[in-house]
Short mmCIF file of C-alpha atoms and ligand atoms in Angstrom, two decimals:
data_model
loop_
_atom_site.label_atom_id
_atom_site.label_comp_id
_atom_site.label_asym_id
_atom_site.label_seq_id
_atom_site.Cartn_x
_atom_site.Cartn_y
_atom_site.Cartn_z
CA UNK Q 1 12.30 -11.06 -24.76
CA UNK Q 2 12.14 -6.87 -24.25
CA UNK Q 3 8.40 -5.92 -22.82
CA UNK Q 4 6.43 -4.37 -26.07
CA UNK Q 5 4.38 -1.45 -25.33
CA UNK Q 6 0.71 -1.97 -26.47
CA UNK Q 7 -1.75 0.03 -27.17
CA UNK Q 8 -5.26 -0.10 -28.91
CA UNK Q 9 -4.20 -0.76 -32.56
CA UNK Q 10 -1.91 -3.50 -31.54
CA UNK Q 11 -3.95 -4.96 -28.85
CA UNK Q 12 -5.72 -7.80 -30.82
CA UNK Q 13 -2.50 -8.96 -32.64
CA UNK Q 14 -0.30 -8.97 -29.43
CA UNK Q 15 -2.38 -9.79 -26.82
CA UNK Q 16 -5.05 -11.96 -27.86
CA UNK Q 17 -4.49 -13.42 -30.57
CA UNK Q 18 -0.68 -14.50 -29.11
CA UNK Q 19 -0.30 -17.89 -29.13
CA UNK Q 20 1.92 -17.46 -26.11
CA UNK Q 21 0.27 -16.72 -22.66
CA UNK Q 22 0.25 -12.83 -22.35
CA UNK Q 23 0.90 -10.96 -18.59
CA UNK Q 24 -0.37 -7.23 -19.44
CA UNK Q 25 1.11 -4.71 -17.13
CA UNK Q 26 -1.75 -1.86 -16.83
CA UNK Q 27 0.24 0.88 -15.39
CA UNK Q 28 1.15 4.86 -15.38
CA UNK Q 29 3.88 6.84 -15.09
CA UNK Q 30 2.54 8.78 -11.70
CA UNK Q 31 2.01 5.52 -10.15
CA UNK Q 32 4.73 4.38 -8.21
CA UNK Q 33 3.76 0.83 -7.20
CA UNK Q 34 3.83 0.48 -10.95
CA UNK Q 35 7.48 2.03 -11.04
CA UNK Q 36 8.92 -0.92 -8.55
CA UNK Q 37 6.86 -3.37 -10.49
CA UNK Q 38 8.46 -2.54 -14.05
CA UNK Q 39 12.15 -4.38 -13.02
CA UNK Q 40 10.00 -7.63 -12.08
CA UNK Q 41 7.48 -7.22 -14.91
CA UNK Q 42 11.26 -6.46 -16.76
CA UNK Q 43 12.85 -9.52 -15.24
CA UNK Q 44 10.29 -12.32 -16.08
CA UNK Q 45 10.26 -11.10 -19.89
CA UNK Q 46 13.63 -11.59 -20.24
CA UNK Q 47 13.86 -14.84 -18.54
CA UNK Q 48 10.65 -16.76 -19.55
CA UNK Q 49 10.62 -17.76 -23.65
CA UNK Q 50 7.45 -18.89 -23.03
CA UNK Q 51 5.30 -15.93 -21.98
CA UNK Q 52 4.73 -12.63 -23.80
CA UNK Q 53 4.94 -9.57 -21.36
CA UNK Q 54 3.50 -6.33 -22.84
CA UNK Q 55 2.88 -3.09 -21.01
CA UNK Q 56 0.00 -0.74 -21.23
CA UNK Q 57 -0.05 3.09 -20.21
CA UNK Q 58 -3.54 3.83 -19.05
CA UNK Q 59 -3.22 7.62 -19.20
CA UNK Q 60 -2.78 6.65 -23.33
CA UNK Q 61 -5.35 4.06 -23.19
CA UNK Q 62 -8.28 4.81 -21.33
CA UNK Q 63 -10.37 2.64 -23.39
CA UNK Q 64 -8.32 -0.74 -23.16
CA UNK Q 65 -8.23 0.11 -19.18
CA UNK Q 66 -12.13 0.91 -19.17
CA UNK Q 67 -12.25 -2.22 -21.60
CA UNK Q 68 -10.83 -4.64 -19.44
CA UNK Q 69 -11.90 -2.89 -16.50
CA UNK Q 70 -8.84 -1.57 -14.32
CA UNK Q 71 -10.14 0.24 -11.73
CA UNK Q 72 -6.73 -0.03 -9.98
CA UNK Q 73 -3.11 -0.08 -10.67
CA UNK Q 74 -0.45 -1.68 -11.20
CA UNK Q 75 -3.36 -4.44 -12.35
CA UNK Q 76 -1.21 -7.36 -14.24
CA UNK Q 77 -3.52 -9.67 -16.23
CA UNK Q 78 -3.15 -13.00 -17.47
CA UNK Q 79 -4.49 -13.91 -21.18
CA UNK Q 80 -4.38 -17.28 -22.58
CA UNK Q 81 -5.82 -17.60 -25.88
CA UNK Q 82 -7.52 -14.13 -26.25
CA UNK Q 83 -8.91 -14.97 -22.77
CA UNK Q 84 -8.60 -13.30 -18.94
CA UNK Q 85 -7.56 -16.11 -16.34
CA UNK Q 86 -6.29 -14.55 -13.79
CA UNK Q 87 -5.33 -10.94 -12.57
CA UNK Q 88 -3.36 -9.34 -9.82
CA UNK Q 89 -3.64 -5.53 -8.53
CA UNK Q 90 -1.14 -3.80 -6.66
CA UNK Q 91 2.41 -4.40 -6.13
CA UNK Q 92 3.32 -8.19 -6.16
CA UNK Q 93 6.29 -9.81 -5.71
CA UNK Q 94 7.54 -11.90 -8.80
CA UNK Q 95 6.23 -15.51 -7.45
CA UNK Q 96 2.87 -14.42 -6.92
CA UNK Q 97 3.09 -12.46 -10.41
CA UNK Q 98 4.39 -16.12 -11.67
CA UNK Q 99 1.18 -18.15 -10.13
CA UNK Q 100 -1.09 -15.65 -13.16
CA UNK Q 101 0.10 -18.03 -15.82
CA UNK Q 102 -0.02 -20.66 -13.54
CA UNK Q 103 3.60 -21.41 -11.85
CA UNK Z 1 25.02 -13.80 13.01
CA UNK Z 2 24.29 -9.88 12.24
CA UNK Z 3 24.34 -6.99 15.17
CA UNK Z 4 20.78 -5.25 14.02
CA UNK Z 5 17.75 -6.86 12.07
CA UNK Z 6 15.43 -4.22 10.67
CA UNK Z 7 12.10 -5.37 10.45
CA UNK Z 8 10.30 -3.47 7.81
CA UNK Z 9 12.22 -1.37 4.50
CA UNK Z 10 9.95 2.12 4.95
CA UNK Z 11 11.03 5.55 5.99
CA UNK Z 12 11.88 4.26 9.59
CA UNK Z 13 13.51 0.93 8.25
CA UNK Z 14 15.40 2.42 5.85
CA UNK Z 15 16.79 5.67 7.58
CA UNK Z 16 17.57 3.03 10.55
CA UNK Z 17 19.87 1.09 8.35
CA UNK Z 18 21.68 4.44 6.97
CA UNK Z 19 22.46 5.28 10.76
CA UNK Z 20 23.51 1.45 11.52
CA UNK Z 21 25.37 1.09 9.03
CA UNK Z 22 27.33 4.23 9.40
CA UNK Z 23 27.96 2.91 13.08
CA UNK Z 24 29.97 0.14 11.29
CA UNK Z 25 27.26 -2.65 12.62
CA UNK Z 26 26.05 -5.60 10.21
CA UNK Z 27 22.27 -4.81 9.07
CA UNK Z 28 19.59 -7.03 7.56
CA UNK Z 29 16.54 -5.44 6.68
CA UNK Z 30 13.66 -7.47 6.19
CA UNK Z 31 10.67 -6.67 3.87
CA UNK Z 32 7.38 -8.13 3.46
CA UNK Z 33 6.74 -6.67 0.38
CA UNK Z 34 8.62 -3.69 -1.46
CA UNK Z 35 11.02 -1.01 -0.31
CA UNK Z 36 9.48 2.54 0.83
CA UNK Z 37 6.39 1.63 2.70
CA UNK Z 38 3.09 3.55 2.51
CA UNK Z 39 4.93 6.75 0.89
CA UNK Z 40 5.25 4.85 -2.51
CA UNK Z 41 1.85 5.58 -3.32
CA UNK Z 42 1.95 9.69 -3.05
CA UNK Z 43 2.69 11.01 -6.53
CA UNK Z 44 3.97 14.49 -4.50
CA UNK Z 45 5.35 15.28 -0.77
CA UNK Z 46 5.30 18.72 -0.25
CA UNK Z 47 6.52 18.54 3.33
CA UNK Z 48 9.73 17.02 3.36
CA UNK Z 49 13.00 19.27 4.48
CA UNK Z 50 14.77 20.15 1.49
CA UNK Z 51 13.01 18.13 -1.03
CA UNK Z 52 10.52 20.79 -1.73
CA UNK Z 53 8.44 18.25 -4.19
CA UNK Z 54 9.05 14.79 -5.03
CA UNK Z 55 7.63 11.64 -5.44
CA UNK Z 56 6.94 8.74 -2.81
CA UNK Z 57 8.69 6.94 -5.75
CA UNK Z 58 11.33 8.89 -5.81
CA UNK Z 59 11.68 9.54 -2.11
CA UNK Z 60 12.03 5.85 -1.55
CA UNK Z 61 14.10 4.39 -4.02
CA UNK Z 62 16.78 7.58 -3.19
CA UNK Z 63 16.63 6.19 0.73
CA UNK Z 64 16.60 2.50 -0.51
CA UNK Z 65 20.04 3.26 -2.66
CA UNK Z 66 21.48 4.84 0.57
CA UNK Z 67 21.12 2.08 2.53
CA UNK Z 68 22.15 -0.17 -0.12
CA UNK Z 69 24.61 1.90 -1.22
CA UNK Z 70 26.52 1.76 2.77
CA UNK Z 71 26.09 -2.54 2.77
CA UNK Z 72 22.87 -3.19 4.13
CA UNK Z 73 21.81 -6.34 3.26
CA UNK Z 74 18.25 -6.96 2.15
CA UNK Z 75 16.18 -9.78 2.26
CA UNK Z 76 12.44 -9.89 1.00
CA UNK Z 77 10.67 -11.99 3.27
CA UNK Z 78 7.88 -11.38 5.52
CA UNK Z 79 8.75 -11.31 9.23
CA UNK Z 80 6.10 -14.01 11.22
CA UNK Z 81 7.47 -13.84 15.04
CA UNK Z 82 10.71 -12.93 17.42
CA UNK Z 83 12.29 -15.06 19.81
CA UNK Z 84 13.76 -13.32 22.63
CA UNK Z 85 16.81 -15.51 23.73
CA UNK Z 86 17.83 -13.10 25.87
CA UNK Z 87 21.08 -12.05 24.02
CA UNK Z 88 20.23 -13.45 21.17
CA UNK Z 89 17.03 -12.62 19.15
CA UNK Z 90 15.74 -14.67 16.49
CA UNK Z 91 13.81 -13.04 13.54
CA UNK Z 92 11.34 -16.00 12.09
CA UNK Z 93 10.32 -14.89 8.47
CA UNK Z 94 7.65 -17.50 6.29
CA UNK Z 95 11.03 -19.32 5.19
CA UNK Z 96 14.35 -18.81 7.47
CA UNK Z 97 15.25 -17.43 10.83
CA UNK Z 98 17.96 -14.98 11.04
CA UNK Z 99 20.05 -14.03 14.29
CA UNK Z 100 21.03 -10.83 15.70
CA UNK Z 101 21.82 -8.99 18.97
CA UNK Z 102 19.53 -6.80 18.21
CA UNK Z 103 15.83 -5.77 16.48
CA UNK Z 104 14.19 -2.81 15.40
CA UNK Z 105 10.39 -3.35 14.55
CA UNK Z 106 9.87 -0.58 11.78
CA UNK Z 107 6.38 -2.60 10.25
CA UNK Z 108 4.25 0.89 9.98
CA UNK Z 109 1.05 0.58 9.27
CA UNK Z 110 -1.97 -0.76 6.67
CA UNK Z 111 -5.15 0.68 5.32
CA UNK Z 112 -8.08 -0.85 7.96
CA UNK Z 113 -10.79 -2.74 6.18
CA UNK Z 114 -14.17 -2.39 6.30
CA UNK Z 115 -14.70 -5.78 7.10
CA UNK Z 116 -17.67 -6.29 4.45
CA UNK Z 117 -17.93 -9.46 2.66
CA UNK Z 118 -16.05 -9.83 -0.36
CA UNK Z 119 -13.98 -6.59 0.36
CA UNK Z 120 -10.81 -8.54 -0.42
CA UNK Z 121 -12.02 -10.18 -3.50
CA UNK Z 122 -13.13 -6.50 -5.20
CA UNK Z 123 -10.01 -4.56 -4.27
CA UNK Z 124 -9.28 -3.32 -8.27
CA UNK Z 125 -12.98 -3.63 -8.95
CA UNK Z 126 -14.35 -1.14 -6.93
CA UNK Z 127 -13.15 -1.26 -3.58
CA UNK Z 128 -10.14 1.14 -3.26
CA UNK Z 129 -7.94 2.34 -0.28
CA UNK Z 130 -6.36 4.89 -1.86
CA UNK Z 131 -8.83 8.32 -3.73
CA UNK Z 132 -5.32 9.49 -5.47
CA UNK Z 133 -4.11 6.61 -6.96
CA UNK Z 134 -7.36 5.25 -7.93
CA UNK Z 135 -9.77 8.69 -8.30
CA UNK Z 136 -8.87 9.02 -12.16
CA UNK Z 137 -10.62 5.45 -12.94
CA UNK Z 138 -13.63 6.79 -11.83
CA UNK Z 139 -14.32 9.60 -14.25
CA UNK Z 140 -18.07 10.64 -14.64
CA UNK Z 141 -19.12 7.84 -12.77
CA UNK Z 142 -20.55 7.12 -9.23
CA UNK Z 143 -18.30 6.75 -6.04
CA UNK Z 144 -18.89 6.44 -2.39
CA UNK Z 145 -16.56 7.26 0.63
CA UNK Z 146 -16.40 5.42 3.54
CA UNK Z 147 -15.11 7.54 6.88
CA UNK Z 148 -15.54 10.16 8.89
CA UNK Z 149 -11.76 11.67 9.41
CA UNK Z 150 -9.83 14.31 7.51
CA UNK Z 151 -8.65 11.29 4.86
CA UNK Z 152 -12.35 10.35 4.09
CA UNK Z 153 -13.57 14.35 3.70
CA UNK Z 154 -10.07 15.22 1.73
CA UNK Z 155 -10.72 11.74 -0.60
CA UNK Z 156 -14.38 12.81 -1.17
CA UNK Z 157 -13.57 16.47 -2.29
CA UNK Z 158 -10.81 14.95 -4.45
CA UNK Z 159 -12.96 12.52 -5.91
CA UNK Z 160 -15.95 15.14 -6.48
CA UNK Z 161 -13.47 16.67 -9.41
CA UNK Z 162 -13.65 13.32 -10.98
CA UNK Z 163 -16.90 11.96 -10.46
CA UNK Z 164 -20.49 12.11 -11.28
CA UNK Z 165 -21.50 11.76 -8.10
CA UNK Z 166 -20.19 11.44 -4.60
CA UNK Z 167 -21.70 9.59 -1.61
CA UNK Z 168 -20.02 10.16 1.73
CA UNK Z 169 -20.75 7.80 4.24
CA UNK Z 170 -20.37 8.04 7.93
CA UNK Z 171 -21.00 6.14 10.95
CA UNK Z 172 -22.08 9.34 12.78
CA UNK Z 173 -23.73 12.83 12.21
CA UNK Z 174 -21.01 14.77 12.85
CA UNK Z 175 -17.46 14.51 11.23
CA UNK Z 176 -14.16 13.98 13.22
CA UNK Z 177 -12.46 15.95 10.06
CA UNK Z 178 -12.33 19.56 9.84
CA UNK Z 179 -14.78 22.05 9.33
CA UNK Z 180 -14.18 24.00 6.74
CA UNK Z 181 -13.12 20.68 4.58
CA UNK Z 182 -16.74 19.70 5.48
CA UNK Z 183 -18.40 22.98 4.55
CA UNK Z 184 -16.21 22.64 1.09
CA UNK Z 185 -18.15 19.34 0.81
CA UNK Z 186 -21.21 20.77 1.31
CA UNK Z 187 -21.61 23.16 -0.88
CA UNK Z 188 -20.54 20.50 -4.10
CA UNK Z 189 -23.66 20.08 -6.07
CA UNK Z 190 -22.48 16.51 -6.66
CA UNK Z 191 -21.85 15.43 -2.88
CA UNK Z 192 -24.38 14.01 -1.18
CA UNK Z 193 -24.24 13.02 2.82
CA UNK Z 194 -25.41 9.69 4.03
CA UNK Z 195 -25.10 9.60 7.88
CA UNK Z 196 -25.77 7.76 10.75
CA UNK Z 197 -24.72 4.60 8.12
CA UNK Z 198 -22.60 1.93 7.89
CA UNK Z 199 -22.18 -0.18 5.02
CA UNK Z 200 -23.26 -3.59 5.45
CA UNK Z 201 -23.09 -5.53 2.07
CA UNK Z 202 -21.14 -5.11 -1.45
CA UNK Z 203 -23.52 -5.89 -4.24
CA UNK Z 204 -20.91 -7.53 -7.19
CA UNK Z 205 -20.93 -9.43 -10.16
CA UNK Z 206 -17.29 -9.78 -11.56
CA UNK Z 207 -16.90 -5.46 -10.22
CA UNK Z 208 -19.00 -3.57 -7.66
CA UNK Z 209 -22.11 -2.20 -8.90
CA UNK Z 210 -24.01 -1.18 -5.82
CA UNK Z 211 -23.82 -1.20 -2.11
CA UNK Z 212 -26.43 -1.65 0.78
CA UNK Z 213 -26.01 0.79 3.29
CA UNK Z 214 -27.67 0.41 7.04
CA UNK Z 215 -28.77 3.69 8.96
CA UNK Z 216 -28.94 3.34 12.47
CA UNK Z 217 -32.86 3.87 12.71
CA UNK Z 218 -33.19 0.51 10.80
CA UNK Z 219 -33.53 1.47 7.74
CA UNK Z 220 -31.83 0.10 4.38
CA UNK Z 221 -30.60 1.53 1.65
CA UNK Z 222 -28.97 0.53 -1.66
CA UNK Z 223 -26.40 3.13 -3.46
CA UNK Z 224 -25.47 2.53 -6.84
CA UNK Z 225 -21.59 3.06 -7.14
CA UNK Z 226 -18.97 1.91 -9.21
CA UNK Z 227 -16.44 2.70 -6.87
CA UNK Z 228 -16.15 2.50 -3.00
CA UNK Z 229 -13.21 4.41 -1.26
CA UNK Z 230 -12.76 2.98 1.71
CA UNK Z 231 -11.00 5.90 4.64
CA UNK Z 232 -11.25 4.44 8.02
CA UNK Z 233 -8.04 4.92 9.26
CA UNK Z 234 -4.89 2.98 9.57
CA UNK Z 235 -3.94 0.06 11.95
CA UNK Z 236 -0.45 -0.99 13.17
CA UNK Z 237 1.70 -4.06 11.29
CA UNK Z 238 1.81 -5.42 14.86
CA UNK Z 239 0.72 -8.55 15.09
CA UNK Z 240 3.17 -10.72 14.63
CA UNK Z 241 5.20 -9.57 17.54
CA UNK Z 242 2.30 -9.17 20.87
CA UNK Z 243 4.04 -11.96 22.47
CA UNK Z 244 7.86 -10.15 23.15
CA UNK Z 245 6.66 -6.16 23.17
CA UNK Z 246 3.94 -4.62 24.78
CA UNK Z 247 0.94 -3.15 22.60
CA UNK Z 248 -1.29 -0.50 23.39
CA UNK Z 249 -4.95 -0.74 22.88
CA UNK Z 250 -4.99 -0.16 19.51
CA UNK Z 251 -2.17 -2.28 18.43
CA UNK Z 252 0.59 0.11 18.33
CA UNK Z 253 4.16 -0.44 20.27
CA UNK Z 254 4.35 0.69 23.69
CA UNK Z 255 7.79 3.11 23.41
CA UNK Z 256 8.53 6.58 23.72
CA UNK Z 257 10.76 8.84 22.39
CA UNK Z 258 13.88 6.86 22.83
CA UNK Z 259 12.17 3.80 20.66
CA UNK Z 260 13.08 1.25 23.31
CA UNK Z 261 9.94 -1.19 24.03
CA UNK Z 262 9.98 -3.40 27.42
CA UNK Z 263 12.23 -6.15 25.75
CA UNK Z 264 15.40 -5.19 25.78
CA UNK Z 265 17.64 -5.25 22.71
CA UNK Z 266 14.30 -4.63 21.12
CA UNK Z 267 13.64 -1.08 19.35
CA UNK Z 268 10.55 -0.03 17.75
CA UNK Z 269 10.50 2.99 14.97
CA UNK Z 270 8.50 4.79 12.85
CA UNK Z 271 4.69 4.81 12.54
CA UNK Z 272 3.94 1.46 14.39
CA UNK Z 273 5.11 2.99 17.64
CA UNK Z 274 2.43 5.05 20.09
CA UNK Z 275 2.92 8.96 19.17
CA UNK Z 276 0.95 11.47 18.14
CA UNK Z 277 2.68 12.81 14.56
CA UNK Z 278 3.25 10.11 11.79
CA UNK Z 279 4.96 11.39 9.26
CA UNK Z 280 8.20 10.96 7.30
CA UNK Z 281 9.91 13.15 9.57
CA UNK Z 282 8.74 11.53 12.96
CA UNK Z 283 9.59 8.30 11.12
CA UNK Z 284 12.92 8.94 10.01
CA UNK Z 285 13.96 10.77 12.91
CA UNK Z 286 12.66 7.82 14.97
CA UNK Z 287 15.25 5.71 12.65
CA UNK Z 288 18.19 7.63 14.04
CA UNK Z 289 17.04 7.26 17.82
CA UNK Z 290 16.10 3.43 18.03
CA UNK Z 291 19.81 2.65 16.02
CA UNK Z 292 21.76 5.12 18.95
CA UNK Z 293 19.77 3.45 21.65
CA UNK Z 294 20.80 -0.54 20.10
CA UNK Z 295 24.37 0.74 19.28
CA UNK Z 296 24.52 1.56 23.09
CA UNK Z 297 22.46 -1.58 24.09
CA UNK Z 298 25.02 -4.15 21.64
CA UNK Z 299 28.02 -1.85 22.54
CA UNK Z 300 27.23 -2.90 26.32
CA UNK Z 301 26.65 -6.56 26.26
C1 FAD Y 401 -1.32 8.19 0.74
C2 FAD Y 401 -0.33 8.66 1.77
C3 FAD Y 401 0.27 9.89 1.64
C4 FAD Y 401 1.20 10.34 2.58
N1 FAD Y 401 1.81 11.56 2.38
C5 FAD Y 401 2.74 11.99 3.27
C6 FAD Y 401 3.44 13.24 3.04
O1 FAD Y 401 3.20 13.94 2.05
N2 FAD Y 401 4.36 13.63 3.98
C7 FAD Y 401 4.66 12.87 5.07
O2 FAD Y 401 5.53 13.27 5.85
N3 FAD Y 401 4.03 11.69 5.30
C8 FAD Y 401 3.09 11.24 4.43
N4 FAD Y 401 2.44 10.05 4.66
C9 FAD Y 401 2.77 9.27 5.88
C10 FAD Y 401 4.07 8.49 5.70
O3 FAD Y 401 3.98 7.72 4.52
C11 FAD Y 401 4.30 7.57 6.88
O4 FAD Y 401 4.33 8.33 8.06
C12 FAD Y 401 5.62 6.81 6.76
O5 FAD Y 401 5.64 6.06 5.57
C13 FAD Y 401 5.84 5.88 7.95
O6 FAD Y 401 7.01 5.15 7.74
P1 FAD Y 401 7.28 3.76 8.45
O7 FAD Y 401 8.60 3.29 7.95
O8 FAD Y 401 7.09 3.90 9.90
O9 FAD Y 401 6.10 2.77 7.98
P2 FAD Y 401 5.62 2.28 6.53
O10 FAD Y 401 5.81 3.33 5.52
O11 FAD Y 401 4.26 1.75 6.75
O12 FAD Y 401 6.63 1.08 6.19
C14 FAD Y 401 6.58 -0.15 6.86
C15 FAD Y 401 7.20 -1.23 5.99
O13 FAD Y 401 7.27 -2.45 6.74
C16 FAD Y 401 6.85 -3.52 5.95
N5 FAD Y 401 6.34 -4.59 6.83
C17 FAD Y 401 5.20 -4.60 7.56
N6 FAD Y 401 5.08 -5.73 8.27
C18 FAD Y 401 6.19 -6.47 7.97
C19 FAD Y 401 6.66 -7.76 8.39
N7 FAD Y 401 5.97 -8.51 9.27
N8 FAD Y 401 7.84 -8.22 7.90
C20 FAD Y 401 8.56 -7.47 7.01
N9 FAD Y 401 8.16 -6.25 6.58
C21 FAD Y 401 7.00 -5.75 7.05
C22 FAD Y 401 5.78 -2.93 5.06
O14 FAD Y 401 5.62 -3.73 3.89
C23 FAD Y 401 6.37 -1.55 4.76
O15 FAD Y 401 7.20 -1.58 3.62
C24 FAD Y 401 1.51 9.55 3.72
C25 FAD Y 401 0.90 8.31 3.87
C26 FAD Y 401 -0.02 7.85 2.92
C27 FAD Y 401 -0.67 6.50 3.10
#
């Protein structure tokens, strides 16, 4: 499945109230741990049915980063039923992204 | 079997497999974590021949491609020891161990921690290593900076654009940074000095909402911040590798210009060697010196 870009309006349907787990990619344009991220963040969408990978741009969305306070990026977080259970800040490399939703 | 092992995929890494592999030798490049090093983090480098601005990004994936682009292999794995055979050297990562005739240690170097409990654990929630990458999540609120060098006094100025309120915390009274940075500093309404203090104790919920600070005379202190940038320097990715090359005091390979170390068929380049400029430059250009000294070194076995 593609990565869907999310953003404040869309935040409640796609991210917590997906019935799927949910990895949300906090990240910027100027940032460029977040740039070598994207092909892994990329990679696991398209090869895991079972988790929903959505990106959000924090210079567009200051209030879901000051929300789920990201202080830091790239800052990948885990949701599982509307919930946070695990997050990850900085570059990672994809098996330590993987152990978020529990793998 | 391969005739060089990189250790490391930064400037030095990277600009030593270009040269390698352009002296027709085999190359594996090993890398801990992702290509480019500490540069990926700068959104501009103004200082770079040529490139006039560009972005560590940018800077790194265009070296990366290079490499890649003239065969060298890479393989992301962190490197854990070297075994000097003699002839042979053996590069132990966390999962295989690859031969070669060859080494060059290109680790650079990582922020140095404060060594305050649960540092680790807030990294993301306060505790930062980094004033431009981070600075902008800290809008209107308060920060402190840890440090007393030209990276601590250039993070707090940054940071005093952003924030409510700046807190600069030093060790001693007087700064090893420059002077005019630190008259700059001064005369910000919104930067306050707090000297002759160390900070002793991160005060955190889930994120960091205040820290206790110790001045030397005894006294105690507690600072409420949001955000702590922590600017005391940089140490060496050395310490796997003690046992085969000799380390100075602070952790940094002993080597000089020529990037050969006191094991032979082992080469050291870029920012985890002793010199006294660490930049791209120096770390490139190091790149291009330790590969013509192990092209002579394999050339003669
Ligand atoms: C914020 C910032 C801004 C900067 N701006 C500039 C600038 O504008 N101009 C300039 O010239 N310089 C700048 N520098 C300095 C420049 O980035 C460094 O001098 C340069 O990156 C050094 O290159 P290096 O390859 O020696 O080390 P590094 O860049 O540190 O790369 C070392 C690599 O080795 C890897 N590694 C470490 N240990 C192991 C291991 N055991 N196994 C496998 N891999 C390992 C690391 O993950 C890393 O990728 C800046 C540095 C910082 C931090």
């Amino acid at each position: 499945m593609a990565v869907i870009d999310v953003n404040e309006k869309n935040f409640e349907q796609e991210v917590l109230k997906s019935d799927k787990v949910v990895l949300a990619d906090f990240n910027a344009d100027w940032c460029g741990p977040c740039q070598m991220l994207k092909p892994i963040v990329h990679e696991i969408a398209d090869e895991r049915a079972d988790v929903k990978v959505v990106s959000i741009n924090i210079d567009d969305e200051e209030d879901l980063a000051e929300k789920y306070e990201v202080f830091s990026i790239p800052c990948v977080v885990a949701f599982k039923n509307g919930e946070e259970v695990a997050r990850s800040v900085g570059f990672k490399p994809k098996a330590e992204l993987l152990k978020l939703i529990g793998d | 079997m391969y005739d060089i092992i990189i250790i490391g995929a930064g400037p030095a890494g990277l600009t030593s497999a270009i040269y390698a592999k352009r002296a027709s030798k085999s190359v594996l490049v090993l890398e801990a974590k992702a290509y480019g090093g500490q540069i990926i983090n700068t959104p501009d480098i103004e200082n770079y021949p040529v490139a006039a601005h560009i972005s560590g990004f940018e800077f790194a994936t265009k070296v990366y491609e290079q490499a890649q682009a003239l065969g060298a292999e890479f393989v992301f794995e962190k490197a854990v020891d070297i075994r000097d055979l003699g002839d042979i050297k053996e590069v132990v990562t966390e999962s295989n161990v690859y031969q070669a005739k060859a080494v060059i240690i290109a680790t650079g170097s990582e922020n140095r921690k404060l060594g305050v409990e649960r540092e680790d654990e807030l990294v993301g929630r306060g505790i930062s290593y980094c004033a431009t990458c981070d600075g902008a999540f800290y809008r209107k609120k308060s920060v402190a900076v840890v440090g007393g060098g030209n990276t601590a006094l250039e993070d707090a100025l940054y940071l005093a654009d952003i924030a409510e309120k700046v807190y600069i915390i030093h060790r001693r009274d007087e700064f090893r940074g420059e002077d005019a940075t630190v008259k700059s500093l001064k005369e910000r309404e919104n930067v306050e000095f707090v000297l002759n203090s160390q900070v002793v104790k991160l005060n955190a919920d889930k994120r960091l909402e205040s820290i206790e600070v110790l001045n030397k005379d005894g006294s105690t202190r507690v600072i409420e911040v949001k955000g702590l940038f922590v600017a005391v320097g940089r140490i060496p990715e050395n310490q796997n590798f003690g046992k085969v090359v000799n380390l100075d005091q602070s952790g940094y390979i002993v080597a000089g210009e020529d990037c050969t170390t006191n094991a032979k068929g082992i080469f050291v380049a870029g920012d985890n060697r002793v010199k006294n400029v660490r930049q791209l430059v120096t770390a490139t250009a190091d790149g291009a010196v330790a590969v013509s000294e192990a092209v002579k070194y394999i050339n003669n076995l």
